[in-house]
Amino acid sequence: MVLVIGANGQIGSVLTKALKNRYGAGQVIASDIRVPQQLEGRFVILDITKRNRLEEVVDRFGITQIYHLAAILSAKGETNPIHSWDINMKGLLNVLEVARLHQLEKVFFPSSIAVFGTNTPKELTPQFTLMNPSTVYGISKLAGEQWCQYYFEKYGLDVRSVRYPGVIGHQSLPGGGTTDYAVEIFHAAVQQKTYTCFLKEDTMLPMMYMHDAVQATISIMDAPKSSISIRSSYNIAGMSFTPIQLTQAIQHHFPNFKVNFKPDFRQKIADSWTNSIDDHYARNDWAWKAEYDLKKMTEEMIHHLKINYFNNPKFLKI
Ligand code: NAD
Ligand code: AKB
């Protein structure tokens, strides 16, 4: 039985559907701190900072695997650093401790490219490298990776993790990150609005299409235990582009689409991250390979968003 924590979020809402397809709808319990707008399938309210409640849910449903997605992301995290640290760290420690005590089979913890910092090599960032994250989010993810490795080495807990790049999908809106522009821009284009981008036009960042992010998650969790050689978190790469390159890719479909650039505090966060990722450990260990590049992702995003807005003009309006 699978528990998804943070199931209402940008990735959680899509991953929960994929897990239901994989294991059967009755085998997946979605949870979040609030009830989703559209309630589908089995759902429970769970605040991950409350360990007793987590234990109650694990016992009641006979949970064997946890996908722990709940977190406060990079940009939102900077508005209240101590609160963000609390949710991100207390939440993970509750999950690891309950998983250990209840001898769960597996745990998934998403890390992020936010673990990298200004001293990290920017191009094809290696798996093992200097890391000096500058956001409370990045610090919590780096500490989280180390806690995952600790629980594996000390207790044998089978916890697996990937460092997602900025994730882009048509199904859901992002929840307060520095890469959010790359989703918002598509919604603006399809609604024939001008978009004001909060990053400079030449800010190169690693990104990934939602389909690939979900595939990576399912693949690493399906891989034989013996093939997982990294117990902190795996680098995974999708594509890298700048806001102007993304704008041009969209203008191929909407020639009149206009973007203004008005960098805000998120620019500094983006500048501290890297440009591209070397993911050969993930490729070698569990046969990871992204399917989507900028062109293919842009085509799919526009195709799906056009259908969504045509069927429901109020769909995820930004
Ligand atoms: P999101 O912000 O969209 O969703 C997070 C969810 O967690 C929300 O539904 C929120 O209600 C829930 N939540 C917040 N506090 C909670 C609490 N105390 N208890 C239970 N639930 C709580 O995030 P996302 O983009 O879906 O990201 C999912 C995970 O993937 C996060 O751990 C994030 O750090 C990681 N990640 C995401 C990206 C990305 O681009 N989306 C990139 C790298 C890593
Ligand atoms: C963010 O921008 O905070 C996230 C991430 C890369 O972790 N999208």
mmCIF file with all atom_site columns, C-alpha atoms in Angstrom, residues 4-160:
data_model
loop_
_atom_site.group_PDB
_atom_site.id
_atom_site.type_symbol
_atom_site.label_atom_id
_atom_site.label_alt_id
_atom_site.label_comp_id
_atom_site.label_asym_id
_atom_site.label_entity_id
_atom_site.label_seq_id
_atom_site.pdbx_PDB_ins_code
_atom_site.Cartn_x
_atom_site.Cartn_y
_atom_site.Cartn_z
_atom_site.occupancy
_atom_site.B_iso_or_equiv
_atom_site.pdbx_formal_charge
_atom_site.auth_seq_id
_atom_site.auth_comp_id
_atom_site.auth_asym_id
_atom_site.auth_atom_id
_atom_site.pdbx_PDB_model_num
ATOM 1   C CA . VAL A 1 4   ? 1.820   9.963  -1.138  1.00 0.00 ? 4   VAL A CA 1
ATOM 2   C CA . ILE A 1 5   ? 2.511   12.951 1.131   1.00 0.00 ? 5   ILE A CA 1
ATOM 3   C CA . GLY A 1 6   ? 2.030   16.373 -0.488  1.00 0.00 ? 6   GLY A CA 1
ATOM 4   C CA . ALA A 1 7   ? -0.240  14.784 -3.107  1.00 0.00 ? 7   ALA A CA 1
ATOM 5   C CA . ASN A 1 8   ? -2.021  18.031 -4.056  1.00 0.00 ? 8   ASN A CA 1
ATOM 6   C CA . GLY A 1 9   ? 1.151   19.704 -5.306  1.00 0.00 ? 9   GLY A CA 1
ATOM 7   C CA . GLN A 1 10  ? 2.533   20.279 -8.792  1.00 0.00 ? 10  GLN A CA 1
ATOM 8   C CA . ILE A 1 11  ? 4.305   16.899 -8.927  1.00 0.00 ? 11  ILE A CA 1
ATOM 9   C CA . GLY A 1 12  ? 2.239   15.052 -6.305  1.00 0.00 ? 12  GLY A CA 1
ATOM 10  C CA . SER A 1 13  ? -1.037  15.431 -8.215  1.00 0.00 ? 13  SER A CA 1
ATOM 11  C CA . VAL A 1 14  ? 0.474   13.899 -11.367 1.00 0.00 ? 14  VAL A CA 1
ATOM 12  C CA . LEU A 1 15  ? 2.588   11.266 -9.610  1.00 0.00 ? 15  LEU A CA 1
ATOM 13  C CA . THR A 1 16  ? -0.422  10.052 -7.590  1.00 0.00 ? 16  THR A CA 1
ATOM 14  C CA . LYS A 1 17  ? -2.319  9.325  -10.841 1.00 0.00 ? 17  LYS A CA 1
ATOM 15  C CA . ALA A 1 18  ? 0.713   7.486  -12.259 1.00 0.00 ? 18  ALA A CA 1
ATOM 16  C CA . LEU A 1 19  ? 1.042   5.416  -9.076  1.00 0.00 ? 19  LEU A CA 1
ATOM 17  C CA . LYS A 1 20  ? -2.667  4.540  -9.231  1.00 0.00 ? 20  LYS A CA 1
ATOM 18  C CA . ASN A 1 21  ? -2.137  3.299  -12.800 1.00 0.00 ? 21  ASN A CA 1
ATOM 19  C CA . ARG A 1 22  ? 0.887   1.331  -11.660 1.00 0.00 ? 22  ARG A CA 1
ATOM 20  C CA . TYR A 1 23  ? -0.496  -0.257 -8.465  1.00 0.00 ? 23  TYR A CA 1
ATOM 21  C CA . GLY A 1 24  ? -4.296  0.149  -8.757  1.00 0.00 ? 24  GLY A CA 1
ATOM 22  C CA . ALA A 1 25  ? -6.390  3.038  -7.412  1.00 0.00 ? 25  ALA A CA 1
ATOM 23  C CA . GLY A 1 26  ? -7.266  1.171  -4.201  1.00 0.00 ? 26  GLY A CA 1
ATOM 24  C CA . GLN A 1 27  ? -3.581  0.702  -3.371  1.00 0.00 ? 27  GLN A CA 1
ATOM 25  C CA . VAL A 1 28  ? -2.697  4.415  -3.245  1.00 0.00 ? 28  VAL A CA 1
ATOM 26  C CA . ILE A 1 29  ? -3.562  6.799  -0.395  1.00 0.00 ? 29  ILE A CA 1
ATOM 27  C CA . ALA A 1 30  ? -3.107  10.466 -1.303  1.00 0.00 ? 30  ALA A CA 1
ATOM 28  C CA . SER A 1 31  ? -2.517  12.918 1.544   1.00 0.00 ? 31  SER A CA 1
ATOM 29  C CA . ASP A 1 32  ? -1.925  16.606 2.002   1.00 0.00 ? 32  ASP A CA 1
ATOM 30  C CA . ILE A 1 33  ? -2.425  19.364 4.539   1.00 0.00 ? 33  ILE A CA 1
ATOM 31  C CA . ARG A 1 34  ? -5.588  20.470 2.731   1.00 0.00 ? 34  ARG A CA 1
ATOM 32  C CA . VAL A 1 35  ? -8.370  18.762 0.749   1.00 0.00 ? 35  VAL A CA 1
ATOM 33  C CA . PRO A 1 36  ? -7.734  18.963 -3.051  1.00 0.00 ? 36  PRO A CA 1
ATOM 34  C CA . GLN A 1 37  ? -10.074 20.978 -5.275  1.00 0.00 ? 37  GLN A CA 1
ATOM 35  C CA . GLN A 1 38  ? -11.122 17.793 -7.036  1.00 0.00 ? 38  GLN A CA 1
ATOM 36  C CA . LEU A 1 39  ? -11.235 14.825 -4.716  1.00 0.00 ? 39  LEU A CA 1
ATOM 37  C CA . GLU A 1 40  ? -10.578 11.566 -6.585  1.00 0.00 ? 40  GLU A CA 1
ATOM 38  C CA . GLY A 1 41  ? -9.881  8.224  -4.911  1.00 0.00 ? 41  GLY A CA 1
ATOM 39  C CA . ARG A 1 42  ? -8.598  7.619  -1.415  1.00 0.00 ? 42  ARG A CA 1
ATOM 40  C CA . PHE A 1 43  ? -7.434  10.762 0.402   1.00 0.00 ? 43  PHE A CA 1
ATOM 41  C CA . VAL A 1 44  ? -6.565  11.694 3.998   1.00 0.00 ? 44  VAL A CA 1
ATOM 42  C CA . ILE A 1 45  ? -5.591  14.971 5.621   1.00 0.00 ? 45  ILE A CA 1
ATOM 43  C CA . LEU A 1 46  ? -2.038  14.678 6.949   1.00 0.00 ? 46  LEU A CA 1
ATOM 44  C CA . ASP A 1 47  ? 0.213   17.433 8.290   1.00 0.00 ? 47  ASP A CA 1
ATOM 45  C CA . ILE A 1 48  ? 3.644   15.879 8.009   1.00 0.00 ? 48  ILE A CA 1
ATOM 46  C CA . THR A 1 49  ? 4.979   17.817 10.979  1.00 0.00 ? 49  THR A CA 1
ATOM 47  C CA . LYS A 1 50  ? 2.629   15.738 13.171  1.00 0.00 ? 50  LYS A CA 1
ATOM 48  C CA . ARG A 1 51  ? 4.356   12.409 13.687  1.00 0.00 ? 51  ARG A CA 1
ATOM 49  C CA . ASN A 1 52  ? 1.481   10.752 15.588  1.00 0.00 ? 52  ASN A CA 1
ATOM 50  C CA . ARG A 1 53  ? -0.881  11.434 12.724  1.00 0.00 ? 53  ARG A CA 1
ATOM 51  C CA . LEU A 1 54  ? 1.590   9.898  10.254  1.00 0.00 ? 54  LEU A CA 1
ATOM 52  C CA . GLU A 1 55  ? 1.846   6.768  12.427  1.00 0.00 ? 55  GLU A CA 1
ATOM 53  C CA . GLU A 1 56  ? -1.952  6.579  12.618  1.00 0.00 ? 56  GLU A CA 1
ATOM 54  C CA . VAL A 1 57  ? -2.239  6.732  8.799   1.00 0.00 ? 57  VAL A CA 1
ATOM 55  C CA . VAL A 1 58  ? 0.551   4.167  8.284   1.00 0.00 ? 58  VAL A CA 1
ATOM 56  C CA . ASP A 1 59  ? -1.124  1.758  10.761  1.00 0.00 ? 59  ASP A CA 1
ATOM 57  C CA . ARG A 1 60  ? -4.682  2.296  9.563   1.00 0.00 ? 60  ARG A CA 1
ATOM 58  C CA . PHE A 1 61  ? -3.951  1.669  5.885   1.00 0.00 ? 61  PHE A CA 1
ATOM 59  C CA . GLY A 1 62  ? -1.084  -0.834 6.223   1.00 0.00 ? 62  GLY A CA 1
ATOM 60  C CA . ILE A 1 63  ? 1.290   1.465  4.324   1.00 0.00 ? 63  ILE A CA 1
ATOM 61  C CA . THR A 1 64  ? 4.409   -0.215 2.882   1.00 0.00 ? 64  THR A CA 1
ATOM 62  C CA . GLN A 1 65  ? 5.845   2.602  0.718   1.00 0.00 ? 65  GLN A CA 1
ATOM 63  C CA . ILE A 1 66  ? 5.952   6.382  1.180   1.00 0.00 ? 66  ILE A CA 1
ATOM 64  C CA . TYR A 1 67  ? 6.496   9.054  -1.495  1.00 0.00 ? 67  TYR A CA 1
ATOM 65  C CA . HIS A 1 68  ? 7.308   12.126 0.596   1.00 0.00 ? 68  HIS A CA 1
ATOM 66  C CA . LEU A 1 69  ? 6.748   15.181 -1.617  1.00 0.00 ? 69  LEU A CA 1
ATOM 67  C CA . ALA A 1 70  ? 5.623   17.799 0.910   1.00 0.00 ? 70  ALA A CA 1
ATOM 68  C CA . ALA A 1 71  ? 8.042   20.740 1.103   1.00 0.00 ? 71  ALA A CA 1
ATOM 69  C CA . ILE A 1 72  ? 8.267   24.514 0.913   1.00 0.00 ? 72  ILE A CA 1
ATOM 70  C CA . LEU A 1 73  ? 10.115  25.380 -2.307  1.00 0.00 ? 73  LEU A CA 1
ATOM 71  C CA . SER A 1 74  ? 12.985  27.805 -2.951  1.00 0.00 ? 74  SER A CA 1
ATOM 72  C CA . ALA A 1 75  ? 11.288  31.180 -3.485  1.00 0.00 ? 75  ALA A CA 1
ATOM 73  C CA . LYS A 1 76  ? 8.447   30.712 -0.999  1.00 0.00 ? 76  LYS A CA 1
ATOM 74  C CA . GLY A 1 77  ? 10.953  29.303 1.509   1.00 0.00 ? 77  GLY A CA 1
ATOM 75  C CA . GLU A 1 78  ? 12.861  32.579 1.630   1.00 0.00 ? 78  GLU A CA 1
ATOM 76  C CA . THR A 1 79  ? 9.778   34.457 2.836   1.00 0.00 ? 79  THR A CA 1
ATOM 77  C CA . ASN A 1 80  ? 9.769   32.493 6.122   1.00 0.00 ? 80  ASN A CA 1
ATOM 78  C CA . PRO A 1 81  ? 13.043  30.546 6.481   1.00 0.00 ? 81  PRO A CA 1
ATOM 79  C CA . ILE A 1 82  ? 12.493  29.029 9.936   1.00 0.00 ? 82  ILE A CA 1
ATOM 80  C CA . HIS A 1 83  ? 8.990   27.837 9.106   1.00 0.00 ? 83  HIS A CA 1
ATOM 81  C CA . SER A 1 84  ? 10.305  26.334 5.829   1.00 0.00 ? 84  SER A CA 1
ATOM 82  C CA . TRP A 1 85  ? 13.150  24.557 7.615   1.00 0.00 ? 85  TRP A CA 1
ATOM 83  C CA . ASP A 1 86  ? 10.645  23.162 10.098  1.00 0.00 ? 86  ASP A CA 1
ATOM 84  C CA . ILE A 1 87  ? 8.319   21.738 7.436   1.00 0.00 ? 87  ILE A CA 1
ATOM 85  C CA . ASN A 1 88  ? 11.121  20.419 5.240   1.00 0.00 ? 88  ASN A CA 1
ATOM 86  C CA . MET A 1 89  ? 13.299  18.867 7.956   1.00 0.00 ? 89  MET A CA 1
ATOM 87  C CA . LYS A 1 90  ? 10.759  17.841 10.588  1.00 0.00 ? 90  LYS A CA 1
ATOM 88  C CA . GLY A 1 91  ? 8.610   16.378 7.814   1.00 0.00 ? 91  GLY A CA 1
ATOM 89  C CA . LEU A 1 92  ? 11.457  14.261 6.422   1.00 0.00 ? 92  LEU A CA 1
ATOM 90  C CA . LEU A 1 93  ? 12.654  13.103 9.853   1.00 0.00 ? 93  LEU A CA 1
ATOM 91  C CA . ASN A 1 94  ? 9.107   12.057 10.766  1.00 0.00 ? 94  ASN A CA 1
ATOM 92  C CA . VAL A 1 95  ? 8.885   10.044 7.535   1.00 0.00 ? 95  VAL A CA 1
ATOM 93  C CA . LEU A 1 96  ? 12.285  8.375  8.022   1.00 0.00 ? 96  LEU A CA 1
ATOM 94  C CA . GLU A 1 97  ? 11.642  7.554  11.668  1.00 0.00 ? 97  GLU A CA 1
ATOM 95  C CA . VAL A 1 98  ? 8.140   6.148  11.087  1.00 0.00 ? 98  VAL A CA 1
ATOM 96  C CA . ALA A 1 99  ? 9.433   4.174  8.070   1.00 0.00 ? 99  ALA A CA 1
ATOM 97  C CA . ARG A 1 100 ? 12.222  2.713  10.235  1.00 0.00 ? 100 ARG A CA 1
ATOM 98  C CA . LEU A 1 101 ? 9.984   1.843  13.191  1.00 0.00 ? 101 LEU A CA 1
ATOM 99  C CA . HIS A 1 102 ? 7.262   0.326  11.001  1.00 0.00 ? 102 HIS A CA 1
ATOM 100 C CA . GLN A 1 103 ? 9.797   -1.439 8.781   1.00 0.00 ? 103 GLN A CA 1
ATOM 101 C CA . LEU A 1 104 ? 8.395   0.000  5.577   1.00 0.00 ? 104 LEU A CA 1
ATOM 102 C CA . GLU A 1 105 ? 9.676   -1.473 2.310   1.00 0.00 ? 105 GLU A CA 1
ATOM 103 C CA . LYS A 1 106 ? 10.695  1.776  0.575   1.00 0.00 ? 106 LYS A CA 1
ATOM 104 C CA . VAL A 1 107 ? 10.693  5.563  0.848   1.00 0.00 ? 107 VAL A CA 1
ATOM 105 C CA . PHE A 1 108 ? 11.054  8.165  -1.943  1.00 0.00 ? 108 PHE A CA 1
ATOM 106 C CA . PHE A 1 109 ? 12.506  11.602 -1.135  1.00 0.00 ? 109 PHE A CA 1
ATOM 107 C CA . PRO A 1 110 ? 12.818  14.233 -3.867  1.00 0.00 ? 110 PRO A CA 1
ATOM 108 C CA . SER A 1 111 ? 15.894  16.415 -3.677  1.00 0.00 ? 111 SER A CA 1
ATOM 109 C CA . SER A 1 112 ? 16.599  19.287 -6.045  1.00 0.00 ? 112 SER A CA 1
ATOM 110 C CA . ILE A 1 113 ? 19.210  21.137 -8.093  1.00 0.00 ? 113 ILE A CA 1
ATOM 111 C CA . ALA A 1 114 ? 18.839  23.682 -5.255  1.00 0.00 ? 114 ALA A CA 1
ATOM 112 C CA . VAL A 1 115 ? 21.493  21.679 -3.355  1.00 0.00 ? 115 VAL A CA 1
ATOM 113 C CA . PHE A 1 116 ? 24.079  23.282 -5.664  1.00 0.00 ? 116 PHE A CA 1
ATOM 114 C CA . GLY A 1 117 ? 25.577  26.716 -5.021  1.00 0.00 ? 117 GLY A CA 1
ATOM 115 C CA . THR A 1 118 ? 27.946  29.365 -6.291  1.00 0.00 ? 118 THR A CA 1
ATOM 116 C CA . ASN A 1 119 ? 31.036  27.152 -5.782  1.00 0.00 ? 119 ASN A CA 1
ATOM 117 C CA . THR A 1 120 ? 29.549  24.237 -7.729  1.00 0.00 ? 120 THR A CA 1
ATOM 118 C CA . PRO A 1 121 ? 30.833  23.712 -11.310 1.00 0.00 ? 121 PRO A CA 1
ATOM 119 C CA . LYS A 1 122 ? 28.095  25.181 -13.525 1.00 0.00 ? 122 LYS A CA 1
ATOM 120 C CA . GLU A 1 123 ? 28.393  23.066 -16.660 1.00 0.00 ? 123 GLU A CA 1
ATOM 121 C CA . LEU A 1 124 ? 27.511  19.359 -16.553 1.00 0.00 ? 124 LEU A CA 1
ATOM 122 C CA . THR A 1 125 ? 27.516  19.520 -12.765 1.00 0.00 ? 125 THR A CA 1
ATOM 123 C CA . PRO A 1 126 ? 28.996  16.252 -11.456 1.00 0.00 ? 126 PRO A CA 1
ATOM 124 C CA . GLN A 1 127 ? 27.210  13.904 -9.078  1.00 0.00 ? 127 GLN A CA 1
ATOM 125 C CA . PHE A 1 128 ? 29.861  14.394 -6.391  1.00 0.00 ? 128 PHE A CA 1
ATOM 126 C CA . THR A 1 129 ? 30.958  17.998 -6.165  1.00 0.00 ? 129 THR A CA 1
ATOM 127 C CA . LEU A 1 130 ? 31.161  21.121 -4.027  1.00 0.00 ? 130 LEU A CA 1
ATOM 128 C CA . MET A 1 131 ? 27.745  22.122 -2.673  1.00 0.00 ? 131 MET A CA 1
ATOM 129 C CA . ASN A 1 132 ? 27.077  25.431 -0.931  1.00 0.00 ? 132 ASN A CA 1
ATOM 130 C CA . PRO A 1 133 ? 23.317  26.060 -1.262  1.00 0.00 ? 133 PRO A CA 1
ATOM 131 C CA . SER A 1 134 ? 22.228  29.636 -0.565  1.00 0.00 ? 134 SER A CA 1
ATOM 132 C CA . THR A 1 135 ? 18.500  29.123 0.143   1.00 0.00 ? 135 THR A CA 1
ATOM 133 C CA . VAL A 1 136 ? 16.894  27.554 3.197   1.00 0.00 ? 136 VAL A CA 1
ATOM 134 C CA . TYR A 1 137 ? 15.233  25.175 0.735   1.00 0.00 ? 137 TYR A CA 1
ATOM 135 C CA . GLY A 1 138 ? 18.588  24.088 -0.738  1.00 0.00 ? 138 GLY A CA 1
ATOM 136 C CA . ILE A 1 139 ? 20.129  23.692 2.718   1.00 0.00 ? 139 ILE A CA 1
ATOM 137 C CA . SER A 1 140 ? 17.178  21.539 3.822   1.00 0.00 ? 140 SER A CA 1
ATOM 138 C CA . LYS A 1 141 ? 17.426  19.360 0.693   1.00 0.00 ? 141 LYS A CA 1
ATOM 139 C CA . LEU A 1 142 ? 21.175  18.852 1.143   1.00 0.00 ? 142 LEU A CA 1
ATOM 140 C CA . ALA A 1 143 ? 20.699  17.969 4.819   1.00 0.00 ? 143 ALA A CA 1
ATOM 141 C CA . GLY A 1 144 ? 17.777  15.742 3.771   1.00 0.00 ? 144 GLY A CA 1
ATOM 142 C CA . GLU A 1 145 ? 19.977  13.829 1.324   1.00 0.00 ? 145 GLU A CA 1
ATOM 143 C CA . GLN A 1 146 ? 22.480  13.194 4.095   1.00 0.00 ? 146 GLN A CA 1
ATOM 144 C CA . TRP A 1 147 ? 19.741  12.018 6.469   1.00 0.00 ? 147 TRP A CA 1
ATOM 145 C CA . CYS A 1 148 ? 18.495  9.585  3.812   1.00 0.00 ? 148 CYS A CA 1
ATOM 146 C CA . GLN A 1 149 ? 22.004  8.158  3.440   1.00 0.00 ? 149 GLN A CA 1
ATOM 147 C CA . TYR A 1 150 ? 22.315  7.949  7.244   1.00 0.00 ? 150 TYR A CA 1
ATOM 148 C CA . TYR A 1 151 ? 19.064  5.972  7.599   1.00 0.00 ? 151 TYR A CA 1
ATOM 149 C CA . PHE A 1 152 ? 20.170  3.593  4.843   1.00 0.00 ? 152 PHE A CA 1
ATOM 150 C CA . GLU A 1 153 ? 23.633  3.033  6.322   1.00 0.00 ? 153 GLU A CA 1
ATOM 151 C CA . LYS A 1 154 ? 22.627  2.877  9.992   1.00 0.00 ? 154 LYS A CA 1
ATOM 152 C CA . TYR A 1 155 ? 19.238  1.139  9.779   1.00 0.00 ? 155 TYR A CA 1
ATOM 153 C CA . GLY A 1 156 ? 19.131  -0.358 6.275   1.00 0.00 ? 156 GLY A CA 1
ATOM 154 C CA . LEU A 1 157 ? 16.061  1.734  5.383   1.00 0.00 ? 157 LEU A CA 1
ATOM 155 C CA . ASP A 1 158 ? 15.546  1.509  1.603   1.00 0.00 ? 158 ASP A CA 1
ATOM 156 C CA . VAL A 1 159 ? 15.221  5.210  0.858   1.00 0.00 ? 159 VAL A CA 1
ATOM 157 C CA . ARG A 1 160 ? 15.769  6.406  -2.710  1.00 0.00 ? 160 ARG A CA 1
#
